[in-house]
Coordinates of C-alpha atoms in Angstrom, one line a residue:
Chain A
X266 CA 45.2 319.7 104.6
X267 CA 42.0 321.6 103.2
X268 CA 41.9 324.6 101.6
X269 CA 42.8 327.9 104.4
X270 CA 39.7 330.3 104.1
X271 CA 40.2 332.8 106.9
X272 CA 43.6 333.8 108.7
X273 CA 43.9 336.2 111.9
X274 CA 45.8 337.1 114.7
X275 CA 44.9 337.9 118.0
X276 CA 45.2 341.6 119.8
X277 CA 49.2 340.9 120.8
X278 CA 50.3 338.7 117.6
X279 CA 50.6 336.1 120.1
X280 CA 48.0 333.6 118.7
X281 CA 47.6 333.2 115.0
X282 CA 43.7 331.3 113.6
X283 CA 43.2 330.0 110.6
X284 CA 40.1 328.3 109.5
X285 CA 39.5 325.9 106.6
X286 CA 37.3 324.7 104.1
X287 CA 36.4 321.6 105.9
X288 CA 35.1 323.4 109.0
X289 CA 38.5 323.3 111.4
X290 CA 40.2 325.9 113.0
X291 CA 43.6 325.5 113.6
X292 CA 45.7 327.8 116.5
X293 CA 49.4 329.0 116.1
X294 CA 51.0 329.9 119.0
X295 CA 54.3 332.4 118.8
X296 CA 57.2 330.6 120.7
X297 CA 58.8 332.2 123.3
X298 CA 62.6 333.1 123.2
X299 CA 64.8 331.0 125.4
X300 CA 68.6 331.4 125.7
X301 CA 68.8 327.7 124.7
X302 CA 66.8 328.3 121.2
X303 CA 67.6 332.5 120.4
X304 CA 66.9 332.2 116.4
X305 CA 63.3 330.1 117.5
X306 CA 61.6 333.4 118.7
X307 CA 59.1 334.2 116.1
X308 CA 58.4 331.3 115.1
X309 CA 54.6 329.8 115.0
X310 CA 53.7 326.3 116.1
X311 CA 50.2 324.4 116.4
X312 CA 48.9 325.2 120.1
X313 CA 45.2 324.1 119.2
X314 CA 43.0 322.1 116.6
X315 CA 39.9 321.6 116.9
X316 CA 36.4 321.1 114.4
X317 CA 34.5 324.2 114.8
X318 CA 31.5 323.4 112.5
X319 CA 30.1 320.5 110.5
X320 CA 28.2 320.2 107.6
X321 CA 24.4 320.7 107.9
X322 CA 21.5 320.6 105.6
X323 CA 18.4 323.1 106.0
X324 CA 16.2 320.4 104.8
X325 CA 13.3 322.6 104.5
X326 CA 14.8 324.9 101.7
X327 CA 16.9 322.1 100.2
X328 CA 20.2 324.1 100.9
X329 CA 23.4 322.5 101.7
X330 CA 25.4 324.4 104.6
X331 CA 28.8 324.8 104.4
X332 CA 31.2 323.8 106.9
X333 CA 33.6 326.6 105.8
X334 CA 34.7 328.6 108.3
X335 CA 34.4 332.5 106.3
X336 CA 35.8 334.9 109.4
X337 CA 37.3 334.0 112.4
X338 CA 37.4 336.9 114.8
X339 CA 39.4 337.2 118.3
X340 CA 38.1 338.7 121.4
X341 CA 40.6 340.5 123.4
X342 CA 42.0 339.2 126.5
X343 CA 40.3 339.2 129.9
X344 CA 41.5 336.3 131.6
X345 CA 43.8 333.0 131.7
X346 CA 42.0 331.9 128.4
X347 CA 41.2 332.6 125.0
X348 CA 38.4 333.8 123.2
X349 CA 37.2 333.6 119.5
X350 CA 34.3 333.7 117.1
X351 CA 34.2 331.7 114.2
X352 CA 31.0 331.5 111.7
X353 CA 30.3 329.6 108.6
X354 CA 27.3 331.0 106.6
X355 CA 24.4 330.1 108.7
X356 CA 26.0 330.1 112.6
X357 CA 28.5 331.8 114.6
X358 CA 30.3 330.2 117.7
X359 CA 32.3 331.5 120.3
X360 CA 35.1 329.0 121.1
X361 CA 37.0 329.4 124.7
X362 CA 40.5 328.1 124.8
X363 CA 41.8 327.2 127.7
X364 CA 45.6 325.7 129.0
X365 CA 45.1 322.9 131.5
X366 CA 48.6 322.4 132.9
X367 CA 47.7 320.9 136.9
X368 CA 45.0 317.8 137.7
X369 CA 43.6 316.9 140.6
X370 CA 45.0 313.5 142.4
X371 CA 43.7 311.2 145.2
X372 CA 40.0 311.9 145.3
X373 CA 38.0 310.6 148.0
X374 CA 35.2 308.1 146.7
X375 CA 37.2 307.6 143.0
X376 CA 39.7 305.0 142.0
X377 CA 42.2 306.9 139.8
X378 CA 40.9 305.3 136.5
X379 CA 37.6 306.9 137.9
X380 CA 35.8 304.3 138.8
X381 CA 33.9 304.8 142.0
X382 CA 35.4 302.9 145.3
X383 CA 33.6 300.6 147.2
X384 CA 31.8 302.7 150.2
X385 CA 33.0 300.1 152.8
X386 CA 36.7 300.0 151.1
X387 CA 36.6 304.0 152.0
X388 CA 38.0 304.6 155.8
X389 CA 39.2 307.6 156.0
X390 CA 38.9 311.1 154.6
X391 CA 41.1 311.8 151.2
X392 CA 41.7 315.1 150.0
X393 CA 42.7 315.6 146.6
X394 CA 45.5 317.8 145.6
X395 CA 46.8 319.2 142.5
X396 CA 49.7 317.7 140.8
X397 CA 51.4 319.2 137.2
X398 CA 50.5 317.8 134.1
X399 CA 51.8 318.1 130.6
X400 CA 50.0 321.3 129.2
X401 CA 46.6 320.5 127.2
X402 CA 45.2 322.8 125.7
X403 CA 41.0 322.6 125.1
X404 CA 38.6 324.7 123.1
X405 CA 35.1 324.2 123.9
X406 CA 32.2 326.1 122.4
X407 CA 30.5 328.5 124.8
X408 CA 27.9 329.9 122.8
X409 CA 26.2 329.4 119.8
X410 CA 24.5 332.2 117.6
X411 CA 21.9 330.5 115.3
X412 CA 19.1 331.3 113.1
X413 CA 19.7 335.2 112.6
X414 CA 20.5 334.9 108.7
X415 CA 18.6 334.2 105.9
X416 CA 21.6 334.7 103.5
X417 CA 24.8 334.2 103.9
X418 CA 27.3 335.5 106.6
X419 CA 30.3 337.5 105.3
X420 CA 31.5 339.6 107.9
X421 CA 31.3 339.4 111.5
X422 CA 33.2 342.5 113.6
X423 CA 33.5 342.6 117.7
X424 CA 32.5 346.0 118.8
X425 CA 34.9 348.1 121.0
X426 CA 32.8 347.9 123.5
X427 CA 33.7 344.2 123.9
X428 CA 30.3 342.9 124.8
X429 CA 28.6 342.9 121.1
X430 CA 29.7 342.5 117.6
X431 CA 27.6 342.5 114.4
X432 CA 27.2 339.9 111.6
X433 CA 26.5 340.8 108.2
X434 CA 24.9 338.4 105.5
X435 CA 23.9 339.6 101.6
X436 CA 21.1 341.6 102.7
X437 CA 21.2 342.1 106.5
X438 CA 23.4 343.1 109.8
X439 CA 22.5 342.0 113.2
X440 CA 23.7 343.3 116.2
X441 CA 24.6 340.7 119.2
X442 CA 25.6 340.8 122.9
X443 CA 28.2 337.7 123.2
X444 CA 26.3 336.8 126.2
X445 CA 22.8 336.1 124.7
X446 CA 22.4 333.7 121.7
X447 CA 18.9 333.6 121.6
X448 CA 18.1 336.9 120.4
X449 CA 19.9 339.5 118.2
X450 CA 19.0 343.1 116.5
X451 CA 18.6 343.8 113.1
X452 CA 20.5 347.0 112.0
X453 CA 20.7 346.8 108.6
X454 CA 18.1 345.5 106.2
X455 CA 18.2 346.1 102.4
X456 CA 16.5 343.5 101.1
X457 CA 13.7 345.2 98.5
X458 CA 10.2 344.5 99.1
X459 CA 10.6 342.7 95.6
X460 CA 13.7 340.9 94.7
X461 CA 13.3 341.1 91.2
X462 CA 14.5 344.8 92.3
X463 CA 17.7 343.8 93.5
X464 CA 20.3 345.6 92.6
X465 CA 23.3 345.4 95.4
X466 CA 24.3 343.3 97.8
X467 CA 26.4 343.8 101.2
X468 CA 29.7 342.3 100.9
X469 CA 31.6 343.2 104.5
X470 CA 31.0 345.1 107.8
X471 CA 33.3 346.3 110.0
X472 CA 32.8 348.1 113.7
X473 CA 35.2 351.4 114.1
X474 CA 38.0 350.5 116.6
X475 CA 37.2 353.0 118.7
X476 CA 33.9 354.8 118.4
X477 CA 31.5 351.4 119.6
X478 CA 28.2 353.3 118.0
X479 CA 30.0 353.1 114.1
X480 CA 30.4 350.9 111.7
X481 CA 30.7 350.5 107.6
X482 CA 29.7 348.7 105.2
X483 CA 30.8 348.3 101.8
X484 CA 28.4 346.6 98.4
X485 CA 28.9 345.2 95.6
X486 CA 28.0 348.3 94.0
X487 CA 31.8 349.7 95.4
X488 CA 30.1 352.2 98.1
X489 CA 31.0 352.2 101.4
X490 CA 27.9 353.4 104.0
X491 CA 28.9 354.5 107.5
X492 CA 26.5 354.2 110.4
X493 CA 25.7 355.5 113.5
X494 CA 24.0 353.2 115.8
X495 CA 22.9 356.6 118.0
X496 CA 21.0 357.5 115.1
X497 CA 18.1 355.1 114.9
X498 CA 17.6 351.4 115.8
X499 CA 17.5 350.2 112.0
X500 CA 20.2 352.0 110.5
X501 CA 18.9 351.6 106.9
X502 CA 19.5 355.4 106.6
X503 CA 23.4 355.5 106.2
X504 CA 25.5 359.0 107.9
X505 CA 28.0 359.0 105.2
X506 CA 27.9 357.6 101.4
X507 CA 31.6 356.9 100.1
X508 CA 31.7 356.4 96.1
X509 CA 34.3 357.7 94.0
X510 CA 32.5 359.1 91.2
X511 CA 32.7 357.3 88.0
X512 CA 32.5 359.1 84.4
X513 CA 29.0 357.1 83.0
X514 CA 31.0 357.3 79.1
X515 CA 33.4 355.0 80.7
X516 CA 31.7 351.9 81.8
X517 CA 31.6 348.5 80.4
X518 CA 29.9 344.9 81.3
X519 CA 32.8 344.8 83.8
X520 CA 32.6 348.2 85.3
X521 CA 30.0 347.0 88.4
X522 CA 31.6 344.0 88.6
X523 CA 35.0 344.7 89.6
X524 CA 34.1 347.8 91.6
X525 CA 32.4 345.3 93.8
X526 CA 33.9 345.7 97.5
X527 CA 35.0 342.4 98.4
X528 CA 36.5 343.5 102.5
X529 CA 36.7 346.3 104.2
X530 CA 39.1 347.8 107.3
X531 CA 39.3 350.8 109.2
X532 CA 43.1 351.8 110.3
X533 CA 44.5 351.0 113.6
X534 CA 43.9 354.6 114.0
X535 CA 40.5 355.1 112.6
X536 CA 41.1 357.8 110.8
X537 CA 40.9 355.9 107.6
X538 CA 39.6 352.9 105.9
X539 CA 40.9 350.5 103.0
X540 CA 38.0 349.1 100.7
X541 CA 39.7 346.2 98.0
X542 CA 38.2 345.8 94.7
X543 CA 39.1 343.7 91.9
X544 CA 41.3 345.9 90.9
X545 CA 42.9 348.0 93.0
X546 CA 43.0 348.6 96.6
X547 CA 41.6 352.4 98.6
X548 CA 42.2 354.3 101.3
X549 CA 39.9 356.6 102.6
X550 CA 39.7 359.2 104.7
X551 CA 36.3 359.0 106.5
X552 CA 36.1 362.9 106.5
X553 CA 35.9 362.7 102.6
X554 CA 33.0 361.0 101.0
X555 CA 33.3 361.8 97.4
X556 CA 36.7 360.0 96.9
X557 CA 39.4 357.9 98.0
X558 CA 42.4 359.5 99.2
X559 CA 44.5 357.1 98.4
X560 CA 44.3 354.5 95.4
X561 CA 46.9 351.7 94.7
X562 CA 47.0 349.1 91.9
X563 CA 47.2 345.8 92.6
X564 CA 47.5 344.3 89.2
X565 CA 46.2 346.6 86.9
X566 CA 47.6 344.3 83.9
X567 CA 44.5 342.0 84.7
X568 CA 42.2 344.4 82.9
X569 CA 42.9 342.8 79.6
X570 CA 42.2 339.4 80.4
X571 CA 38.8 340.0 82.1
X572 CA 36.6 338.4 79.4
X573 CA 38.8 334.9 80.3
X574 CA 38.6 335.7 84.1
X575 CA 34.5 336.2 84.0
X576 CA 34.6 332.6 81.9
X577 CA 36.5 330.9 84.8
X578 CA 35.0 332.7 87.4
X579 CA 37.6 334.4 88.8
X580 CA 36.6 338.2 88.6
X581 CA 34.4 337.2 91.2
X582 CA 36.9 336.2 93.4
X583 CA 37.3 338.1 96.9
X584 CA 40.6 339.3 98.2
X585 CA 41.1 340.7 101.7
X586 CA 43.2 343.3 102.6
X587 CA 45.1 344.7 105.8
X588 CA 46.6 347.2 107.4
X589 CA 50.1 346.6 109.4
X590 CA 50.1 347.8 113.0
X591 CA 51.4 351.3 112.3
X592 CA 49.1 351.8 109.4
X593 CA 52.1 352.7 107.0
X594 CA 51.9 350.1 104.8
X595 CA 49.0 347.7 103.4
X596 CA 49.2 344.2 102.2
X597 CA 46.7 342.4 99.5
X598 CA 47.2 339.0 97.7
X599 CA 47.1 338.6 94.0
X600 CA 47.4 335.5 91.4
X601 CA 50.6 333.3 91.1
X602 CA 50.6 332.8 95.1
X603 CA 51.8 336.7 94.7
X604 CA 50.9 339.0 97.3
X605 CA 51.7 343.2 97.5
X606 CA 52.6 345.5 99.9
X607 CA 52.1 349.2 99.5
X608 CA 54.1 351.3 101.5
X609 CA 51.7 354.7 101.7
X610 CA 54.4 357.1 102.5
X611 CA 56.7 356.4 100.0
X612 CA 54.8 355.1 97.5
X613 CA 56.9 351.8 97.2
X614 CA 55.1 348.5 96.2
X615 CA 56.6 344.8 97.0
X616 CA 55.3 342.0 94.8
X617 CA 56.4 338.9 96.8
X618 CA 56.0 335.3 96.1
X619 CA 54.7 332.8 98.8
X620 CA 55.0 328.9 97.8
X621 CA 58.0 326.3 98.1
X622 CA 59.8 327.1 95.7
X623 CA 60.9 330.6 96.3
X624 CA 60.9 330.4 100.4
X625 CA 63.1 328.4 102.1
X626 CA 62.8 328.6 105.7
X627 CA 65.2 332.0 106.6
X628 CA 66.3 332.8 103.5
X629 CA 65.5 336.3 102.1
X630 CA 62.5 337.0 99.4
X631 CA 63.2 337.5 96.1
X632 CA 60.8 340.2 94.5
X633 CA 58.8 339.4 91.6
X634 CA 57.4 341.4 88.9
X635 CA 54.7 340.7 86.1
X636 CA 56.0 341.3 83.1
X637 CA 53.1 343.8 81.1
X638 CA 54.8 345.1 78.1
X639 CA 55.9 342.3 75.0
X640 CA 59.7 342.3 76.3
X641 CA 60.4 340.0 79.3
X642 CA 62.6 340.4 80.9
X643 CA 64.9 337.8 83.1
X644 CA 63.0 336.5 86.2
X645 CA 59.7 338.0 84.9
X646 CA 56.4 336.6 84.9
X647 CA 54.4 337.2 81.5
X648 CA 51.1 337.4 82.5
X649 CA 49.6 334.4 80.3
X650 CA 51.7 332.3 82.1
X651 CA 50.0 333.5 85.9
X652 CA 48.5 330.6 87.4
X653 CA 44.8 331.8 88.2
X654 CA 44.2 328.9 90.5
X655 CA 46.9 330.2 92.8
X656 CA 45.1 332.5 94.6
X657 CA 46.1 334.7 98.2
X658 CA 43.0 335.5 99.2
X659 CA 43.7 336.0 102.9
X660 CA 46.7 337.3 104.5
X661 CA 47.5 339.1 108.1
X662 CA 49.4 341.5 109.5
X663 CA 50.6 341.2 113.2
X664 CA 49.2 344.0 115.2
X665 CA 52.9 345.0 116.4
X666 CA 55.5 343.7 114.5
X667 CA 56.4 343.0 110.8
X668 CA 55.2 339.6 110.6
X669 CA 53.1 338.4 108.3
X670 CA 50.4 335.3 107.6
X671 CA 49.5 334.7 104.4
X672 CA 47.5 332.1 103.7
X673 CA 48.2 330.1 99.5
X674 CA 45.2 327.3 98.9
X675 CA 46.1 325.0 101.6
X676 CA 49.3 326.0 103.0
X677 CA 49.9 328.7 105.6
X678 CA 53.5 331.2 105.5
X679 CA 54.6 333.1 107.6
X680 CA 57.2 335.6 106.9
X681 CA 59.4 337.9 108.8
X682 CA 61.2 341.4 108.4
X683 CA 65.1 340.1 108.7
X684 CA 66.1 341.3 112.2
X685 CA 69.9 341.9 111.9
Chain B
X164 CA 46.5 359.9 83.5
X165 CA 43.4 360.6 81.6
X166 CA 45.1 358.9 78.9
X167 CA 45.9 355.7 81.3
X168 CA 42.0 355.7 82.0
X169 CA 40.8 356.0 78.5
X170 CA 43.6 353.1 77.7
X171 CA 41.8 350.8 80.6
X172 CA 38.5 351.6 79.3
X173 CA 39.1 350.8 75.7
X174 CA 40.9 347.2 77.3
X175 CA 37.7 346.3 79.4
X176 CA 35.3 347.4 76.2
X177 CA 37.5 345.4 74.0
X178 CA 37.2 342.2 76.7
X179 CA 33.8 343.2 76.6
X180 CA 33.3 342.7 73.2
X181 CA 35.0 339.3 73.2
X182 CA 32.6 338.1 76.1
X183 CA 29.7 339.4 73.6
X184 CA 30.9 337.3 70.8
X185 CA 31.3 334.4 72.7
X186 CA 28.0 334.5 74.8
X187 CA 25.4 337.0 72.5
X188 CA 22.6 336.3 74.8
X189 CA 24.5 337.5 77.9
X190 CA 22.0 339.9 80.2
X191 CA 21.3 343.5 79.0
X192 CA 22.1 344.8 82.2
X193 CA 25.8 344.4 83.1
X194 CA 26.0 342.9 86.6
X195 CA 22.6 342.8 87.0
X196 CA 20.1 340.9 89.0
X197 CA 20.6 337.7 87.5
X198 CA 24.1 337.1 88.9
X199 CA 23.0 338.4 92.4
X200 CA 20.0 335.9 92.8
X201 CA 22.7 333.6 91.8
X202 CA 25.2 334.4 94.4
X203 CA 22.4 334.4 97.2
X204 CA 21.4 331.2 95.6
X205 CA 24.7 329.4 96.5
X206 CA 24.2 326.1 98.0
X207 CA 21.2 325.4 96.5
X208 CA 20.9 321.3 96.4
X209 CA 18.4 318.9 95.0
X210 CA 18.8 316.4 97.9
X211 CA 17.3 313.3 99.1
X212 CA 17.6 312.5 102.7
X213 CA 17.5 308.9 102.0
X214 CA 21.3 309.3 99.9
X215 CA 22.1 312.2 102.6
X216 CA 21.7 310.0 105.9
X217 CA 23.2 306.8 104.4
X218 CA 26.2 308.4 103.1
X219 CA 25.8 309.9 107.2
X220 CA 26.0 306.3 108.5
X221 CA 29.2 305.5 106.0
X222 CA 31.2 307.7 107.1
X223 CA 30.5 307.3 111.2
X224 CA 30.4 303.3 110.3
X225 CA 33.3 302.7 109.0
X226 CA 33.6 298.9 110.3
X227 CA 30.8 298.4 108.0
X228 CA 31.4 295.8 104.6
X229 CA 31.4 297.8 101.6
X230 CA 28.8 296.8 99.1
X231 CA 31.0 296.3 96.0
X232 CA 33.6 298.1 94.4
X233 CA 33.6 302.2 95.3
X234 CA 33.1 303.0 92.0
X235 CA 29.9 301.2 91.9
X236 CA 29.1 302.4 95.0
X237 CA 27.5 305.2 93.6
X238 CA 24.8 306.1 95.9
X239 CA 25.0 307.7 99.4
X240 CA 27.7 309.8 99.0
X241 CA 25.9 312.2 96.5
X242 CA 23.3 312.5 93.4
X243 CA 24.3 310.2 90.8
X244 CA 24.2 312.0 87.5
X245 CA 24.0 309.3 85.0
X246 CA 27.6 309.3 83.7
X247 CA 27.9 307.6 87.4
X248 CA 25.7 305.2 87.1
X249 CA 27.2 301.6 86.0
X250 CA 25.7 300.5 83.1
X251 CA 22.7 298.2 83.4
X252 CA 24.0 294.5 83.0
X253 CA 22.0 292.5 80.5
X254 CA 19.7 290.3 81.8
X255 CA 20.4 286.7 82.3
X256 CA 17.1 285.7 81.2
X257 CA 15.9 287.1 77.9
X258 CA 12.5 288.3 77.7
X259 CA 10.1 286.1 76.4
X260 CA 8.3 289.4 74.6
X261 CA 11.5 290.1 72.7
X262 CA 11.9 288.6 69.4

């Protein structure tokens, strides 16, 4: 199994995506209670597979394409099937996935194998008719969005408005309708006349759930911009700047780099928005641009190993978060196959472990803590002895209930809240 | 809470400092434009399309007799740094210039 790089559900929790490494996209599908199998409901088994991109050269600027699938977003229901976009960094598909459960039997001029009958063997008139089948269920690619980024695609976000969504790359956002590949709109652009000027880089986008003329976008800087589509066409001018204001005494080598943004998502409600950094992860309220309202501490203990976690790379690696469906609580992952949950009411935060060892199907999770001061204590983690390569990076919340995805290298979980 | 901050800013200059000792030529500006033009750089491939289209026909014919051992099979599949490459057996025939 490759390596998950993208894990979402669908608008009713039905349908869970993941996408890999190695260009697949693999579809959960929530079983339905039965009286026969009661304790099955809730769980997640494969409904789909299927390669959604390959590996490509640009031959032209010598660049090897990745087949990794970075976002996979769902579009919400309209008919029998099943909608998604997936991208790599070059090209973004939409994938229709359909059930086929009847076929058609006793055609007129073919055999069943399909071959085509002899004319003079056909005497009289044959109309087919539909017979059950065992279900299959295909996913073929409708449309294919090519050739709109020079850089590389982060973010892609379907509008409210259900007929467009944007895609975001280092430098620039495009705006598409899902019905025309061959052209899209450039919102966005902050690529300097001069790149030896660059300075920041756009890390994610996201459309507001409900206001289709909105959307954000957060840098590697650690500001968020709002836009307003209403405004102008090229929304290089932003209508609100978020940045928490940072003392200029206080900054090190580090500072920029883990105040880089690495995803970005507005609330269920839109009222707010949760930026992650390196560090920690915000909420904001979009009515207040000078500060988060909101700032929780993922694993703060980190901040004395960063020298080590620049050497191996890490402090550049980018963690999503999310919001659960009520927007009272937000997840994140962390090192160690750890992953948090912040409960913004209370104040309460879950460190919980996802890897064979500590989850046996059904049975309750243990909570961890990380060990920061010189005395461990029993079941504590010190952090020297964190495994950096252990890495959640993607996790999901279901839009309704508390079940959750998270996704640890190459292996998917999926955890419940224990229903009495 | 002040005092929290001042305690994380004194850990991240101390890391700093470490990195600094380790790597004294590491860029002026912290951040900076360097390791941006890096990240948009990603991918970036020396390739040849001669290695890149037969390792192509490799993998789609598999029916296809090897050449040798894999590990010898060094081309195709990508650039062969020259820690890959087998060393060069000695020729048979010694040349008459040697000697």
């Amino acid at each position: 199994a490759d390596i998950i790089s993208t894990v979402e559900f669908n608008y009713t929790g039905d349908l869970l995506a993941t996408g890999d490494k190695g260009g697949r996209v693999v579809i959960f599908q929530r079983e339905q209670e039965t009286k026969s199998r009661p304790l099955s409901r809730g769980e997640y088994n494969v409904y789909s597979t299927f390669q959604s991109h390959e590996p490509e050269f640009d031959y032209l600027k010598s660049l090897e394409i990745e087949e990794k699938i970075n976002k996979i977003r769902w579009l919400p229901q309209q008919n029998a099937a099943h909608f998604l976009l997936s991208t790599n960094d070059k090209t973004i598909k939409l994938w229709k996935i359909s059930e086929r459960d009847k076929r058609a039997e006793g055609y007129n001029l073919k055999d069943e194998d399909g071959r085509l009958r002899e004319p003079c063997r056909v005497t009289e008139l044959r109309v087919p008719t539909l017979k059950p089948m065992d279900l299959m269920v295909e996913a073929s690619p409708r449309r294919t969005f090519a050739n709109a980024h020079t850089y590389h695609i982060n973010s892609i976000s379907v509008n409210s408005d259900y007929a467009t969504y944007l895609s975001a790359d280092d430098l620039r956002i495009n705006l598409w309708h899902l019905e025309v590949t061959n052209r899209s709109f450039n919102i966005v652009d902050i690529k300097p006349a001069n790149m030896e000027e660059l300075t920041e880089v756009i890390t994610a986008a996201e459309f507001h759930p409900h206001h289709c003329n909105v959307f954000v976008y957060s840098s590697s800087k650690g500001t968020i911009r709002l836009c307003d589509m209403r405004s102008s066409a090229l929304c290089d001018q932003h209508s609100k700047f978020f940045e928490e204001p940072e003392d200029p005494s206080s900054r090190s080598f580090f500072s920029e780099i883990i105040s880089s943004i690495s995803d970005v998502k507005f609330s269920h409600s839109g009222r707010y928005m949760m930026t992650r950094d390196y560090l920690s992860v915000k909420v904001w309220d979009l009515n207040m641009e000078n500060r988060p309202v909101e700032t929780y501490q993922v694993h703060e203990y980190l901040r004395s190993k960063l020298c080590s976690l620049y050497e191996n790379d890490c402090i550049f690696d980018k963690f999503e978060c999310c919001w659960n469906g009520s927007d009272s609580t937000i997840m994140t992952g962390s090192y160690n196959n750890f992953f948090r949950t912040f409960e913004r009411s209370t104040l309460r935060d879950t460190t919980l472990e996802a890897s064979r060892e500590s989850s046996k199907p059904r049975a309750i999770l243990k909570p961890r803590k990380v060990c920061t001061t010189g005395k461990r204590k029993k079941d504590e983690i010190t952090v020297d002895s964190l495994d950096f390569n252990k890495k959640i990076l993607h996790t999901a919340w279901h839009p309704a209930e508390n079940i959750i995805a998270v996704a640890a290298t190459n292996n998917l979980y999926l955890f419940q809240e224990k229903v009495n | 809470d002040s005092q929290e901050k001042d305690k994380g800013i004194s850990l991240e200059r101390a890391e700093e400092a470490k990195l600094k000792a380790k790597y004294p030529n590491l860029g002026q500006k912290p951040g900076g434009s360097d390791f941006l033009m890096k990240r948009l750089q990603k991918g970036q491939k020396y390739f040849d399309s001669g290695d890149y289209n037969m390792a192509k026909a490799k993998m789609k014919n598999k029916q296809l007799p090897s050449a040798g051992p894999d590990k010898n099979l060094v081309t195709g599949d990508h650039i062969p740094t020259p820690q890959d490459l087998p060393q060069r057996k000695s020729s048979l025939v010694t040349s008459k210039l040697a000697g």
